[in-house]
Amino acid sequence: HVRILMQTENPQEYIIIVAAGTGSRFGASVPKQYCSLAGEPVLIHTLKRISLIMPAATQLLVISREMESLWLDLCRSHNFKSPEYTFGGSTRFHSVKAALDMLASRAADNDIVYVHDAARPLLCPHVVERLRHSVAADAGSGAVPVIAMADSIRMLQPDGISAAVDRNLYKAVQTPQAFRFGRIIRAYSQEFNDFFTDDASVVERYFRRPVDIVEGSPDTLKITNARDLAVVSALL
């Protein structure tokens, strides 16, 4: 498809919240984004935090079709108004693509799109500001927050033997990740590849140009197990 480039004098901001995962590693009866955190579902905490930090950004939620009834029930029981939502696909790549396709008729190429994990409820305003500044300056194909590796790390060889590597050469990647809309939607026009682990990997592969990195926050941890839920609850 040929896309007509659109530019606006005042770029708008959109944030895609990816909440279509099954949370298989979490081990609960429902995906982790619907589990209770300090009295409310994780996902509601995430959305409220985004509204507080990015009040002008348009939110677009991606959920599993099978979880729609549960999500709407939770919204009613917690007196919460859900943002606009669409249904995700079989992978994170397909879920983000579904959201971008929904934005195609309204977003301009120079608008900024953030993509955030629903299981990261402690969004940091300083990180958002760093991402915004980087994307506005066109420092790279996009911008992602990273933090230093705290633990020693080892690389596994094909024969099963491991070798120590310099952890200073590696960073842990977080969300949200930010991009100009015109770039990210073109990147998501390519075919899915198992190499894609986040939005930055999709954009870099398409444009053959690295993304910029900004300082993340250790508090923006991703809930993957019950212990993480307890840690985030304490931080809240």
mmCIF file of C-alpha atoms in Angstrom:
data_model
loop_
_atom_site.group_PDB
_atom_site.id
_atom_site.type_symbol
_atom_site.label_atom_id
_atom_site.label_comp_id
_atom_site.label_asym_id
_atom_site.label_seq_id
_atom_site.Cartn_x
_atom_site.Cartn_y
_atom_site.Cartn_z
ATOM 1 C CA HIS A 1 0.000 0.000 0.000
ATOM 2 C CA VAL A 2 1.133 3.534 -0.759
ATOM 3 C CA ARG A 3 0.884 5.874 2.205
ATOM 4 C CA ILE A 4 0.374 9.603 1.656
ATOM 5 C CA LEU A 5 2.706 11.511 3.976
ATOM 6 C CA MET A 6 0.926 13.830 6.379
ATOM 7 C CA GLN A 7 2.585 16.474 8.534
ATOM 8 C CA THR A 8 1.088 18.668 11.221
ATOM 9 C CA GLU A 9 2.418 21.855 12.795
ATOM 10 C CA ASN A 10 1.671 20.578 16.288
ATOM 11 C CA PRO A 11 2.446 16.867 16.519
ATOM 12 C CA GLN A 12 -0.010 14.848 18.551
ATOM 13 C CA GLU A 13 0.932 12.072 20.935
ATOM 14 C CA TYR A 14 -0.578 8.597 21.021
ATOM 15 C CA ILE A 15 0.237 5.793 23.414
ATOM 16 C CA ILE A 16 -0.497 2.157 22.626
ATOM 17 C CA ILE A 17 -0.879 -0.019 25.708
ATOM 18 C CA VAL A 18 -0.257 -3.673 24.869
ATOM 19 C CA ALA A 19 -2.405 -5.868 27.130
ATOM 20 C CA ALA A 20 -3.195 -8.842 24.909
ATOM 21 C CA GLY A 21 -0.676 -11.252 26.425
ATOM 22 C CA THR A 22 -1.698 -14.431 28.204
ATOM 23 C CA GLY A 23 0.784 -14.002 31.054
ATOM 24 C CA SER A 24 1.649 -17.700 30.998
ATOM 25 C CA ARG A 25 4.736 -17.214 33.180
ATOM 26 C CA PHE A 26 2.735 -15.498 35.918
ATOM 27 C CA GLY A 27 0.819 -18.631 36.874
ATOM 28 C CA ALA A 28 -2.513 -17.011 37.810
ATOM 29 C CA SER A 29 -6.004 -17.941 36.615
ATOM 30 C CA VAL A 30 -6.152 -14.725 34.555
ATOM 31 C CA PRO A 31 -3.408 -12.787 32.730
ATOM 32 C CA LYS A 32 -1.283 -10.665 35.073
ATOM 33 C CA GLN A 33 -2.616 -7.352 33.731
ATOM 34 C CA TYR A 34 -6.006 -8.207 35.252
ATOM 35 C CA CYS A 35 -4.655 -9.331 38.638
ATOM 36 C CA SER A 36 -5.274 -7.151 41.669
ATOM 37 C CA LEU A 37 -2.628 -4.637 42.672
ATOM 38 C CA ALA A 38 -3.364 -2.537 45.764
ATOM 39 C CA GLY A 39 -7.094 -3.017 45.244
ATOM 40 C CA GLU A 40 -7.293 -2.446 41.482
ATOM 41 C CA PRO A 41 -6.283 -4.441 38.391
ATOM 42 C CA VAL A 42 -2.728 -3.847 37.190
ATOM 43 C CA LEU A 43 -4.042 -2.541 33.877
ATOM 44 C CA ILE A 44 -6.184 0.135 35.534
ATOM 45 C CA HIS A 45 -3.162 1.306 37.520
ATOM 46 C CA THR A 46 -1.151 1.536 34.296
ATOM 47 C CA LEU A 47 -3.838 3.509 32.464
ATOM 48 C CA LYS A 48 -4.376 5.901 35.365
ATOM 49 C CA ARG A 49 -0.655 6.528 35.612
ATOM 50 C CA ILE A 50 -0.469 7.297 31.903
ATOM 51 C CA SER A 51 -3.383 9.736 32.203
ATOM 52 C CA LEU A 52 -1.622 11.478 35.079
ATOM 53 C CA ILE A 53 1.746 11.784 33.346
ATOM 54 C CA MET A 54 0.581 12.191 29.728
ATOM 55 C CA PRO A 55 -2.850 13.849 29.942
ATOM 56 C CA ALA A 56 -2.761 15.105 26.349
ATOM 57 C CA ALA A 57 -1.841 11.739 24.813
ATOM 58 C CA THR A 58 -4.559 9.643 23.170
ATOM 59 C CA GLN A 59 -4.608 6.142 24.643
ATOM 60 C CA LEU A 60 -5.255 3.069 22.527
ATOM 61 C CA LEU A 61 -5.531 -0.216 24.393
ATOM 62 C CA VAL A 62 -4.882 -3.638 22.849
ATOM 63 C CA ILE A 63 -6.567 -6.577 24.590
ATOM 64 C CA SER A 64 -7.314 -10.191 23.807
ATOM 65 C CA ARG A 65 -10.738 -10.778 22.289
ATOM 66 C CA GLU A 66 -11.277 -13.562 24.848
ATOM 67 C CA MET A 67 -10.679 -11.094 27.698
ATOM 68 C CA GLU A 68 -13.071 -8.379 26.505
ATOM 69 C CA SER A 69 -15.926 -9.382 28.828
ATOM 70 C CA LEU A 70 -13.598 -9.624 31.824
ATOM 71 C CA TRP A 71 -12.084 -6.234 31.068
ATOM 72 C CA LEU A 72 -15.449 -4.520 30.731
ATOM 73 C CA ASP A 73 -16.656 -6.173 33.947
ATOM 74 C CA LEU A 74 -13.571 -4.906 35.773
ATOM 75 C CA CYS A 75 -14.139 -1.405 34.413
ATOM 76 C CA ARG A 76 -17.704 -1.427 35.698
ATOM 77 C CA SER A 77 -16.801 -2.795 39.111
ATOM 78 C CA HIS A 78 -14.038 -0.204 39.561
ATOM 79 C CA ASN A 79 -16.007 2.678 38.025
ATOM 80 C CA PHE A 80 -13.355 3.125 35.363
ATOM 81 C CA LYS A 81 -13.863 4.271 31.775
ATOM 82 C CA SER A 82 -11.856 2.201 29.335
ATOM 83 C CA PRO A 83 -9.971 3.992 26.590
ATOM 84 C CA GLU A 84 -10.604 3.024 22.990
ATOM 85 C CA TYR A 85 -9.458 -0.537 22.410
ATOM 86 C CA THR A 86 -8.830 -3.066 19.702
ATOM 87 C CA PHE A 87 -8.036 -6.779 19.719
ATOM 88 C CA GLY A 88 -4.528 -8.181 19.630
ATOM 89 C CA GLY A 89 -3.045 -10.904 17.495
ATOM 90 C CA SER A 90 -1.047 -14.070 18.066
ATOM 91 C CA THR A 91 2.156 -12.172 18.915
ATOM 92 C CA ARG A 92 3.105 -8.780 20.319
ATOM 93 C CA PHE A 93 4.071 -7.744 16.782
ATOM 94 C CA HIS A 94 0.563 -8.418 15.489
ATOM 95 C CA SER A 95 -1.033 -6.683 18.483
ATOM 96 C CA VAL A 96 0.947 -3.487 17.947
ATOM 97 C CA LYS A 97 0.249 -3.641 14.208
ATOM 98 C CA ALA A 98 -3.500 -3.827 14.901
ATOM 99 C CA ALA A 99 -3.282 -0.638 16.960
ATOM 100 C CA LEU A 100 -1.186 1.168 14.365
ATOM 101 C CA ASP A 101 -3.680 0.237 11.660
ATOM 102 C CA MET A 102 -6.405 1.876 13.744
ATOM 103 C CA LEU A 103 -4.339 5.068 13.946
ATOM 104 C CA ALA A 104 -3.597 5.157 10.218
ATOM 105 C CA SER A 105 -6.647 7.268 9.353
ATOM 106 C CA ARG A 106 -6.041 9.922 12.012
ATOM 107 C CA ALA A 107 -2.335 10.164 12.866
ATOM 108 C CA ALA A 108 0.130 12.321 10.936
ATOM 109 C CA ASP A 109 3.574 11.059 10.039
ATOM 110 C CA ASN A 110 5.329 13.399 12.467
ATOM 111 C CA ASP A 111 3.055 12.543 15.395
ATOM 112 C CA ILE A 112 4.738 10.660 18.230
ATOM 113 C CA VAL A 113 3.612 7.143 19.107
ATOM 114 C CA TYR A 114 4.620 5.476 22.361
ATOM 115 C CA VAL A 115 4.200 1.734 22.861
ATOM 116 C CA HIS A 116 3.957 0.584 26.475
ATOM 117 C CA ASP A 117 3.570 -2.742 28.262
ATOM 118 C CA ALA A 118 0.401 -3.020 30.344
ATOM 119 C CA ALA A 119 2.400 -4.854 33.027
ATOM 120 C CA ARG A 120 4.568 -1.796 33.749
ATOM 121 C CA PRO A 121 2.282 0.297 35.968
ATOM 122 C CA LEU A 122 4.984 2.619 37.354
ATOM 123 C CA LEU A 123 5.557 4.873 34.351
ATOM 124 C CA CYS A 124 8.173 7.540 35.126
ATOM 125 C CA PRO A 125 7.562 11.128 33.933
ATOM 126 C CA HIS A 126 11.296 11.786 33.511
ATOM 127 C CA VAL A 127 11.611 8.811 31.166
ATOM 128 C CA VAL A 128 8.681 10.040 29.065
ATOM 129 C CA GLU A 129 10.275 13.473 28.795
ATOM 130 C CA ARG A 130 13.607 11.973 27.690
ATOM 131 C CA LEU A 131 11.860 9.905 25.034
ATOM 132 C CA ARG A 132 9.870 12.900 23.801
ATOM 133 C CA HIS A 133 12.984 15.038 23.518
ATOM 134 C CA SER A 134 14.907 12.336 21.654
ATOM 135 C CA VAL A 135 12.166 11.663 19.106
ATOM 136 C CA ALA A 136 11.542 15.368 18.580
ATOM 137 C CA ALA A 137 15.250 15.814 17.851
ATOM 138 C CA ASP A 138 15.193 12.910 15.342
ATOM 139 C CA ALA A 139 18.264 11.416 17.014
ATOM 140 C CA GLY A 140 17.565 7.975 15.534
ATOM 141 C CA SER A 141 14.819 5.753 14.163
ATOM 142 C CA GLY A 142 13.127 6.033 17.547
ATOM 143 C CA ALA A 143 13.986 6.046 21.223
ATOM 144 C CA VAL A 144 13.929 3.397 23.946
ATOM 145 C CA PRO A 145 14.645 3.573 27.686
ATOM 146 C CA VAL A 146 17.362 1.327 29.056
ATOM 147 C CA ILE A 147 18.928 0.583 32.433
ATOM 148 C CA ALA A 148 22.250 -0.962 33.416
ATOM 149 C CA MET A 149 22.510 -4.681 34.042
ATOM 150 C CA ALA A 150 22.795 -5.221 37.795
ATOM 151 C CA ASP A 151 23.796 -8.898 37.701
ATOM 152 C CA SER A 152 26.754 -10.592 36.110
ATOM 153 C CA ILE A 153 25.682 -12.208 32.853
ATOM 154 C CA ARG A 154 26.891 -15.201 30.860
ATOM 155 C CA MET A 155 26.429 -16.152 27.214
ATOM 156 C CA LEU A 156 25.409 -19.695 26.396
ATOM 157 C CA GLN A 157 27.320 -21.395 23.589
ATOM 158 C CA PRO A 158 25.629 -23.899 21.201
ATOM 159 C CA ASP A 159 27.410 -26.749 22.967
ATOM 160 C CA GLY A 160 25.886 -25.762 26.310
ATOM 161 C CA ILE A 161 29.054 -24.209 27.731
ATOM 162 C CA SER A 162 28.668 -20.683 29.086
ATOM 163 C CA ALA A 163 31.120 -17.805 29.072
ATOM 164 C CA ALA A 164 31.231 -14.637 31.138
ATOM 165 C CA VAL A 165 30.677 -11.401 29.209
ATOM 166 C CA ASP A 166 31.175 -7.764 30.131
ATOM 167 C CA ARG A 167 27.835 -6.578 31.500
ATOM 168 C CA ASN A 168 28.813 -2.967 30.740
ATOM 169 C CA LEU A 169 28.326 -3.809 27.057
ATOM 170 C CA TYR A 170 24.652 -4.664 27.619
ATOM 171 C CA LYS A 171 21.551 -2.799 28.756
ATOM 172 C CA ALA A 172 18.111 -3.970 29.830
ATOM 173 C CA VAL A 173 15.376 -2.477 27.628
ATOM 174 C CA GLN A 174 12.122 -1.062 28.998
ATOM 175 C CA THR A 175 8.963 0.584 27.702
ATOM 176 C CA PRO A 176 7.465 2.875 26.614
ATOM 177 C CA GLN A 177 9.333 3.039 23.336
ATOM 178 C CA ALA A 178 8.740 6.085 21.149
ATOM 179 C CA PHE A 179 8.705 6.704 17.397
ATOM 180 C CA ARG A 180 7.394 9.046 14.737
ATOM 181 C CA PHE A 181 4.166 7.534 13.496
ATOM 182 C CA GLY A 182 5.263 7.571 9.849
ATOM 183 C CA ARG A 183 8.306 5.486 10.706
ATOM 184 C CA ILE A 184 6.754 2.904 12.969
ATOM 185 C CA ILE A 185 3.789 2.176 10.712
ATOM 186 C CA ARG A 186 6.099 1.650 7.742
ATOM 187 C CA ALA A 187 8.292 -0.638 9.827
ATOM 188 C CA TYR A 188 5.264 -2.719 10.767
ATOM 189 C CA SER A 189 4.407 -3.231 7.093
ATOM 190 C CA GLN A 190 7.169 -5.854 6.882
ATOM 191 C CA GLU A 191 6.573 -9.533 7.486
ATOM 192 C CA PHE A 192 6.789 -10.907 11.018
ATOM 193 C CA ASN A 193 10.125 -12.356 12.086
ATOM 194 C CA ASP A 194 10.974 -14.322 15.239
ATOM 195 C CA PHE A 195 13.803 -11.832 15.727
ATOM 196 C CA PHE A 196 11.284 -9.172 16.736
ATOM 197 C CA THR A 197 11.188 -8.906 20.533
ATOM 198 C CA ASP A 198 10.057 -5.300 20.819
ATOM 199 C CA ASP A 199 9.190 -2.307 18.664
ATOM 200 C CA ALA A 200 12.790 -1.121 18.421
ATOM 201 C CA SER A 201 13.856 -4.393 16.810
ATOM 202 C CA VAL A 202 11.087 -4.017 14.211
ATOM 203 C CA VAL A 203 11.996 -0.428 13.363
ATOM 204 C CA GLU A 204 15.751 -1.058 13.255
ATOM 205 C CA ARG A 205 15.381 -4.017 10.919
ATOM 206 C CA TYR A 206 13.231 -2.011 8.507
ATOM 207 C CA PHE A 207 15.273 1.205 8.403
ATOM 208 C CA ARG A 208 18.710 -0.360 8.983
ATOM 209 C CA ARG A 209 19.323 2.485 11.401
ATOM 210 C CA PRO A 210 19.713 2.230 15.195
ATOM 211 C CA VAL A 211 17.280 3.681 17.678
ATOM 212 C CA ASP A 212 18.430 6.178 20.258
ATOM 213 C CA ILE A 213 18.663 5.087 23.891
ATOM 214 C CA VAL A 214 17.708 7.196 26.899
ATOM 215 C CA GLU A 215 18.055 6.589 30.606
ATOM 216 C CA GLY A 216 15.229 4.454 31.961
ATOM 217 C CA SER A 217 14.109 3.932 35.552
ATOM 218 C CA PRO A 218 14.593 0.904 37.834
ATOM 219 C CA ASP A 219 11.051 1.484 39.110
ATOM 220 C CA THR A 220 9.570 0.841 35.650
ATOM 221 C CA LEU A 221 9.879 -2.873 36.189
ATOM 222 C CA LYS A 222 7.686 -5.340 34.354
ATOM 223 C CA ILE A 223 5.450 -7.613 36.388
ATOM 224 C CA THR A 224 6.195 -11.184 35.325
ATOM 225 C CA ASN A 225 5.599 -13.152 38.538
ATOM 226 C CA ALA A 226 3.861 -12.893 41.904
ATOM 227 C CA ARG A 227 6.979 -11.513 43.586
ATOM 228 C CA ASP A 228 7.070 -8.626 41.110
ATOM 229 C CA LEU A 229 3.478 -7.854 42.031
ATOM 230 C CA ALA A 230 4.478 -7.578 45.687
ATOM 231 C CA VAL A 231 7.428 -5.311 44.838
ATOM 232 C CA VAL A 232 5.299 -2.962 42.743
ATOM 233 C CA SER A 233 2.649 -2.895 45.467
ATOM 234 C CA ALA A 234 5.309 -1.779 47.950
ATOM 235 C CA LEU A 235 6.566 0.911 45.546
ATOM 236 C CA LEU A 236 3.027 2.194 45.091
#
